[in-house]
Tab-separated table of C-alpha atoms in Angstrom:
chain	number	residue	atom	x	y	z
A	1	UNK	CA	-9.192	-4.486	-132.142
A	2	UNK	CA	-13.108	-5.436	-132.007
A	3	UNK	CA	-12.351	-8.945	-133.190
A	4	UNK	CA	-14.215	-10.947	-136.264
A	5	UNK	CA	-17.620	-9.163	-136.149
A	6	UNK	CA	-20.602	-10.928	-137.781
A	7	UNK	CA	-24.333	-10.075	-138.729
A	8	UNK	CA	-26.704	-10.955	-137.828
A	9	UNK	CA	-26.087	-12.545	-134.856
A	10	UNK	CA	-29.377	-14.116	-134.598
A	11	UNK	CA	-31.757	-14.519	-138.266
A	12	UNK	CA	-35.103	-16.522	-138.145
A	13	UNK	CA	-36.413	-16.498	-141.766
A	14	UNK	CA	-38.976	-19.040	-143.687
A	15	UNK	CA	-38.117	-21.975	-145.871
A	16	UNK	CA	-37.046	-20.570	-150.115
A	17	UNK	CA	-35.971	-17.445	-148.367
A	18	UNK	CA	-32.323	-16.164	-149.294
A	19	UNK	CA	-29.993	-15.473	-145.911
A	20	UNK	CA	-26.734	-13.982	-146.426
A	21	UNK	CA	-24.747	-14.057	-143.286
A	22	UNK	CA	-21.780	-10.945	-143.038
A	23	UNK	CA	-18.411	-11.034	-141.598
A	24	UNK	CA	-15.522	-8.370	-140.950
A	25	UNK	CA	-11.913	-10.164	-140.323
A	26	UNK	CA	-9.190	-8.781	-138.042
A	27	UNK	CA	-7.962	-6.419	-139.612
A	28	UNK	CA	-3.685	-7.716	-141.212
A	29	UNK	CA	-5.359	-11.269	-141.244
A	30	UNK	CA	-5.048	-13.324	-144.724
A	31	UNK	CA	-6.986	-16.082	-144.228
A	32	UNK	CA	-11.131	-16.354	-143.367
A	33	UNK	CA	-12.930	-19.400	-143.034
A	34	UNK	CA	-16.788	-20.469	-142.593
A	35	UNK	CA	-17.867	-22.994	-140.167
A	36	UNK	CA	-21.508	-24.157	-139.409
A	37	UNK	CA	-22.095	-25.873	-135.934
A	38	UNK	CA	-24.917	-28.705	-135.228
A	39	UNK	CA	-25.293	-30.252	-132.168
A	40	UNK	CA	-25.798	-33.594	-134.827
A	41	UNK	CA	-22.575	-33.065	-136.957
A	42	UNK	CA	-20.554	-30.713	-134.732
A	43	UNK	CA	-18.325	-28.253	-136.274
A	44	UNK	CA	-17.714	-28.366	-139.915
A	45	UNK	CA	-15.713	-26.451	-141.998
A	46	UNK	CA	-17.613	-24.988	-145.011
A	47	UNK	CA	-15.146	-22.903	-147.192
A	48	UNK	CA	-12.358	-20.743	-146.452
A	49	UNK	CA	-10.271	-18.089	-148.173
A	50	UNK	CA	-6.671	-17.072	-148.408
A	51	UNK	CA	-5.861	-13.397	-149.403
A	52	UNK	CA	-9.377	-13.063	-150.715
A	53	UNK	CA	-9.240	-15.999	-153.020
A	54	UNK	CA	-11.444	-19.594	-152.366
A	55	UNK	CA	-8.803	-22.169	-151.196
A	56	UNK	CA	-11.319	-25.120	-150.949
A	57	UNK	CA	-15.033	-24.974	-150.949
A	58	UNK	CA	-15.530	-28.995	-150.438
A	59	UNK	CA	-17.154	-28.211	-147.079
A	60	UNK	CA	-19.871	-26.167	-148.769
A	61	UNK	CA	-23.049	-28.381	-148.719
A	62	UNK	CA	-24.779	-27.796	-152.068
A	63	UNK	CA	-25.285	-25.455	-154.461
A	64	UNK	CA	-27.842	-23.301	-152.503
A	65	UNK	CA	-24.540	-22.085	-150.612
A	66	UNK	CA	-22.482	-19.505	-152.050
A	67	UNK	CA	-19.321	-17.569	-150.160
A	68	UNK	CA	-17.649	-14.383	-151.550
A	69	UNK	CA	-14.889	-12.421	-150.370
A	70	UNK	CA	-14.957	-9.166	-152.299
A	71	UNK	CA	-12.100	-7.664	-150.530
A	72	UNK	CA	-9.468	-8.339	-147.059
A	73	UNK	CA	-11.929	-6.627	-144.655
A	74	UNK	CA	-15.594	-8.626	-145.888
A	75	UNK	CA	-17.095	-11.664	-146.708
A	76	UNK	CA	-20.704	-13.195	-146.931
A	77	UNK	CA	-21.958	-16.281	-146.868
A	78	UNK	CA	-25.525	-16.913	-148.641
A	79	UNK	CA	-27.796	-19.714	-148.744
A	80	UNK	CA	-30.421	-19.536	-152.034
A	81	UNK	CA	-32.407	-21.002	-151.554
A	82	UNK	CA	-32.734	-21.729	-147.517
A	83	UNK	CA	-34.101	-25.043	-146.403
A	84	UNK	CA	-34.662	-26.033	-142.454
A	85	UNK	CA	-31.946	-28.045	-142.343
A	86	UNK	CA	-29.681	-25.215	-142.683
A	87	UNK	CA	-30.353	-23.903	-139.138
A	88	UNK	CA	-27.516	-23.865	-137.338
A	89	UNK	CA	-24.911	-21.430	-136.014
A	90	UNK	CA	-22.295	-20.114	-138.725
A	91	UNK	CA	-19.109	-18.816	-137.634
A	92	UNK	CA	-16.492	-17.207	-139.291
A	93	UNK	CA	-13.029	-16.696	-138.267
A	94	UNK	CA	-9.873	-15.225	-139.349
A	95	UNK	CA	-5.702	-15.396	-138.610
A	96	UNK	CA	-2.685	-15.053	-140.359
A	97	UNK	CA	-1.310	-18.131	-142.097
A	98	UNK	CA	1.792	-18.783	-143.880
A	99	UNK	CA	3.088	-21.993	-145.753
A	100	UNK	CA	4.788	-23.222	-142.467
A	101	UNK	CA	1.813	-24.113	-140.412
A	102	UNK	CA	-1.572	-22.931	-139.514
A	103	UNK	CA	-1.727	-20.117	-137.120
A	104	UNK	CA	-4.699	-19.951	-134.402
A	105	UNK	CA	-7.745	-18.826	-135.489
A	106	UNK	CA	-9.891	-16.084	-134.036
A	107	UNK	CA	-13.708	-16.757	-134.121
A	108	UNK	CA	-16.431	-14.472	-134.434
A	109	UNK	CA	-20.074	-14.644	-132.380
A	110	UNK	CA	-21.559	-16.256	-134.378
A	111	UNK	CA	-25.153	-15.888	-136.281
A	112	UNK	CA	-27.753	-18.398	-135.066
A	113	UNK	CA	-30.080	-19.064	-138.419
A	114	UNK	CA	-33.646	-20.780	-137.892
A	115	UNK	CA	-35.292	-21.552	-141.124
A	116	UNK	CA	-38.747	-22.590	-140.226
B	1	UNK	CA	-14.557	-35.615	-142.349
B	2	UNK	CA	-13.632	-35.369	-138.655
B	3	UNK	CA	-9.643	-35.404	-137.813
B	4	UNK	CA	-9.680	-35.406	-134.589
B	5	UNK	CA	-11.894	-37.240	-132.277
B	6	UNK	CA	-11.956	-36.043	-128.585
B	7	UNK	CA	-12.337	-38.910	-125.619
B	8	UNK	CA	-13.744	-38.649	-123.528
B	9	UNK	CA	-17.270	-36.794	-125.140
B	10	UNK	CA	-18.524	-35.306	-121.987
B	11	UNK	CA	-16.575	-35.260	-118.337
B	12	UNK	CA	-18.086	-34.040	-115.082
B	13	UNK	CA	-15.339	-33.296	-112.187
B	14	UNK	CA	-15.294	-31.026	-108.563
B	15	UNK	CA	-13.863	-28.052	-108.616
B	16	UNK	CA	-10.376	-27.920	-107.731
B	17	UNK	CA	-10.046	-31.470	-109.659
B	18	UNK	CA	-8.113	-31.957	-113.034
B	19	UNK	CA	-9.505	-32.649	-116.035
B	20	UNK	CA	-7.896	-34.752	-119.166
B	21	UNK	CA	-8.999	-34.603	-122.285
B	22	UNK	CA	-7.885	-36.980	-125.368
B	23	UNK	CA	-7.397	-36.117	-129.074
B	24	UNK	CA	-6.950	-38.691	-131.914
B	25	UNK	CA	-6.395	-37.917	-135.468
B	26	UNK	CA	-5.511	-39.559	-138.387
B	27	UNK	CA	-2.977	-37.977	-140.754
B	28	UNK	CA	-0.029	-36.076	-140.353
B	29	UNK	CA	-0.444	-32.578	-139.119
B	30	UNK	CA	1.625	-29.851	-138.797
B	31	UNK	CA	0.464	-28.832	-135.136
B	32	UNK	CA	-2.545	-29.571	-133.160
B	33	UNK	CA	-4.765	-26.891	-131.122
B	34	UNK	CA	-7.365	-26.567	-128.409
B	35	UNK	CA	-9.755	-24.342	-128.191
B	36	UNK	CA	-12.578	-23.234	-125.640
B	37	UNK	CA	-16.281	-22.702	-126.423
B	38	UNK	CA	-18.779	-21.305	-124.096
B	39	UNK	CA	-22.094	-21.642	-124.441
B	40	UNK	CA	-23.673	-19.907	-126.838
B	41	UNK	CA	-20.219	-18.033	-127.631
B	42	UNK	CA	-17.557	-18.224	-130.540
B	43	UNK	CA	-14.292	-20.753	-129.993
B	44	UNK	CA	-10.806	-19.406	-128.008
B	45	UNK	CA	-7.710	-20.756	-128.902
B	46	UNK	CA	-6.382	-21.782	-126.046
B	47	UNK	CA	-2.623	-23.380	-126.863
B	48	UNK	CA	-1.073	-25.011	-130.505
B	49	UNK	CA	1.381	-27.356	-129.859
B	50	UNK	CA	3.816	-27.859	-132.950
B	51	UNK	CA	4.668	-31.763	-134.702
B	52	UNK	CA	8.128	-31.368	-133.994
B	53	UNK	CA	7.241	-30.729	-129.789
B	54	UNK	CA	5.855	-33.128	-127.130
B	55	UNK	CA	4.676	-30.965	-124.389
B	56	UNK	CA	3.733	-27.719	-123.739
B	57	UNK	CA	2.149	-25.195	-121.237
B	58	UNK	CA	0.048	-22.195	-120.754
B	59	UNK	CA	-1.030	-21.550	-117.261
B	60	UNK	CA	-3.089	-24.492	-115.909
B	61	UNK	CA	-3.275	-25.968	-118.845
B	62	UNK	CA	-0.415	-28.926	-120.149
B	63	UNK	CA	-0.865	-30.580	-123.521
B	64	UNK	CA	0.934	-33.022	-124.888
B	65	UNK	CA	1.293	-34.649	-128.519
B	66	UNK	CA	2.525	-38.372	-129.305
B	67	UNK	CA	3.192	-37.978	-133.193
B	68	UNK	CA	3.762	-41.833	-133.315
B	69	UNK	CA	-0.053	-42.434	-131.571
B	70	UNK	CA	-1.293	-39.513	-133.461
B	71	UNK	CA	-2.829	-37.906	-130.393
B	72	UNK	CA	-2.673	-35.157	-127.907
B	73	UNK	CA	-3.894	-34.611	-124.458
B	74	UNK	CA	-5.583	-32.033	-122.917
B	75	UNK	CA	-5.038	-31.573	-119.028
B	76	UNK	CA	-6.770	-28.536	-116.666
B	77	UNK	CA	-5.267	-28.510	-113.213
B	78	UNK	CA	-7.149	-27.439	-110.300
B	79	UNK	CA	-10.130	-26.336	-112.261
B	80	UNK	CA	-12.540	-23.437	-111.625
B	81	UNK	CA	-16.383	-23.416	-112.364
B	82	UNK	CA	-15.602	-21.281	-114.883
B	83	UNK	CA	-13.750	-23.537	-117.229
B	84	UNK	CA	-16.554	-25.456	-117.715
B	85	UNK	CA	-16.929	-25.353	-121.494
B	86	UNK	CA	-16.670	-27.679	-124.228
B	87	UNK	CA	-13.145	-28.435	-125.671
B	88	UNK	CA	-11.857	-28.818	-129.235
B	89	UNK	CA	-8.735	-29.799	-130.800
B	90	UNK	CA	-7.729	-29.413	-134.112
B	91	UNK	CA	-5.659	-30.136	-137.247
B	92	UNK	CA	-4.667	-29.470	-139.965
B	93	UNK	CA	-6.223	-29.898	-142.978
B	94	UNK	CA	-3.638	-29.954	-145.461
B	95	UNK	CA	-0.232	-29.668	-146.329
B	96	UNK	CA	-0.338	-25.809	-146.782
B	97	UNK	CA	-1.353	-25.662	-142.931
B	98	UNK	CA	-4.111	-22.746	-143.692
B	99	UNK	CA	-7.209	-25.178	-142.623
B	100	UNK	CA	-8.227	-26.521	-139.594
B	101	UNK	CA	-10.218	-30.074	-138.735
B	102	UNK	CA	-11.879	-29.722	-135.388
B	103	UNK	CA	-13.187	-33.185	-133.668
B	104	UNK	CA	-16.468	-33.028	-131.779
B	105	UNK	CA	-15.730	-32.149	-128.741
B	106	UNK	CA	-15.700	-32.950	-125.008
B	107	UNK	CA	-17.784	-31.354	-122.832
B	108	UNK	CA	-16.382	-30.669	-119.276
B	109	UNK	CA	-18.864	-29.985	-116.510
B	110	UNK	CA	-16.953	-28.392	-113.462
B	111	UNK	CA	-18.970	-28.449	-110.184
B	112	UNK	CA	-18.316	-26.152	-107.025
């Protein structure tokens, strides 16, 4: 298996410009989550997803961020419009959960955003 | 919010040393991880350890998990250079176990 791909892995892109971020989950895994990593507020959970539906979005920062998961193997995460403060590095990961417990999590790359 | 909070933030040893690493949280949890980042890289898990167990191994690595203290330890025997990488544990997030809370971090700086 490759793993949780994402793309881009690295997006520099100007202040009111929209980023979407991509990710591809391990493929039999039913739950995906998005993180974003600062070295100022470490790393934070921003939504996550359980067989394709939104479980809880409290994470997401404001209504410039949106997350979709269409279907089991893709989800994006887009920021409309960006703002500097949004650079930081977005993960996504995936595993397989059930009601007993969480399950470990496997975490892609990574995509380093820079909004100058 | 942060769940867990990782003591100590950033720990510098030889090689061949061990290295402990602290966990705190504040709710009940359902099992407690640790993962592995390397620079510039995505997290590893590394070990869970379940509510309902106090200690646990993988290889050099031994964590532990006081329930009543609400924390967890972290220990690395006879470490490398290349386990220097930054160190997370986490909880859960909720009662249907499908989130994690990661703490901060703590650094660990190996030195040959």
């Amino acid at each position: 298996d490759a793993g949780v791909i994402q793309s881009p892995r690295h997006e520099v892109t100007e202040m009111g410009q929209e980023v979407t971020l991509r990710c591809k989950p391990i493929s039999g895994h039913n739950s995906l989550f998005w993180y974003r990593q600062t070295m100022m507020r470490g790393l934070e959970l921003l939504i996550y997803f359980n067989n394709n539906v939104p479980i809880d979005d409290s994470g997401m920062p404001e209504d410039r961020f949106s997350a979709k998961m269409p279907n089991a193997s893709f989800s994006t995460l887009k920021i409309q419009p960006s703002e500097p403060r949004d650079s930081a590095v977005y993960f996504c990961a995936s595993s397989f959960a059930w009601d007993s417990g969480s399950n470990e999590q496997f975490f892609g790359p990574g995509t380093r955003l820079t909004v100058l | 919010s942060q769940q867990g909070e990782e003591d100590p933030q950033a720990l510098s040893i030889q090689e061949g040393e061990n290295a402990t690493m602290n966990c705190s949280y504040k709710t009940s949890i359902n099992n407690l991880q640790w993962y592995r980042q390397n620079s510039g890289r995505g997290l590893v898990h590394l070990i869970l350890i379940r509510s309902n167990e106090r200690e646990k191994h993988s290889g050099r690595l031994r964590v532990t998990l006081d329930t009543s203290k609400k924390s967890s330890s972290l220990l690395i025997t006879a470490s490398r250079a290349a386990d220097t990488a930054s160190y997370f544990c986490a909880t859960d997030a909720s009662q249907a176990g499908t989130a994690l809370i990661f703490g901060k971090g703590t650094t660990l700086s190996v030195s040959s």
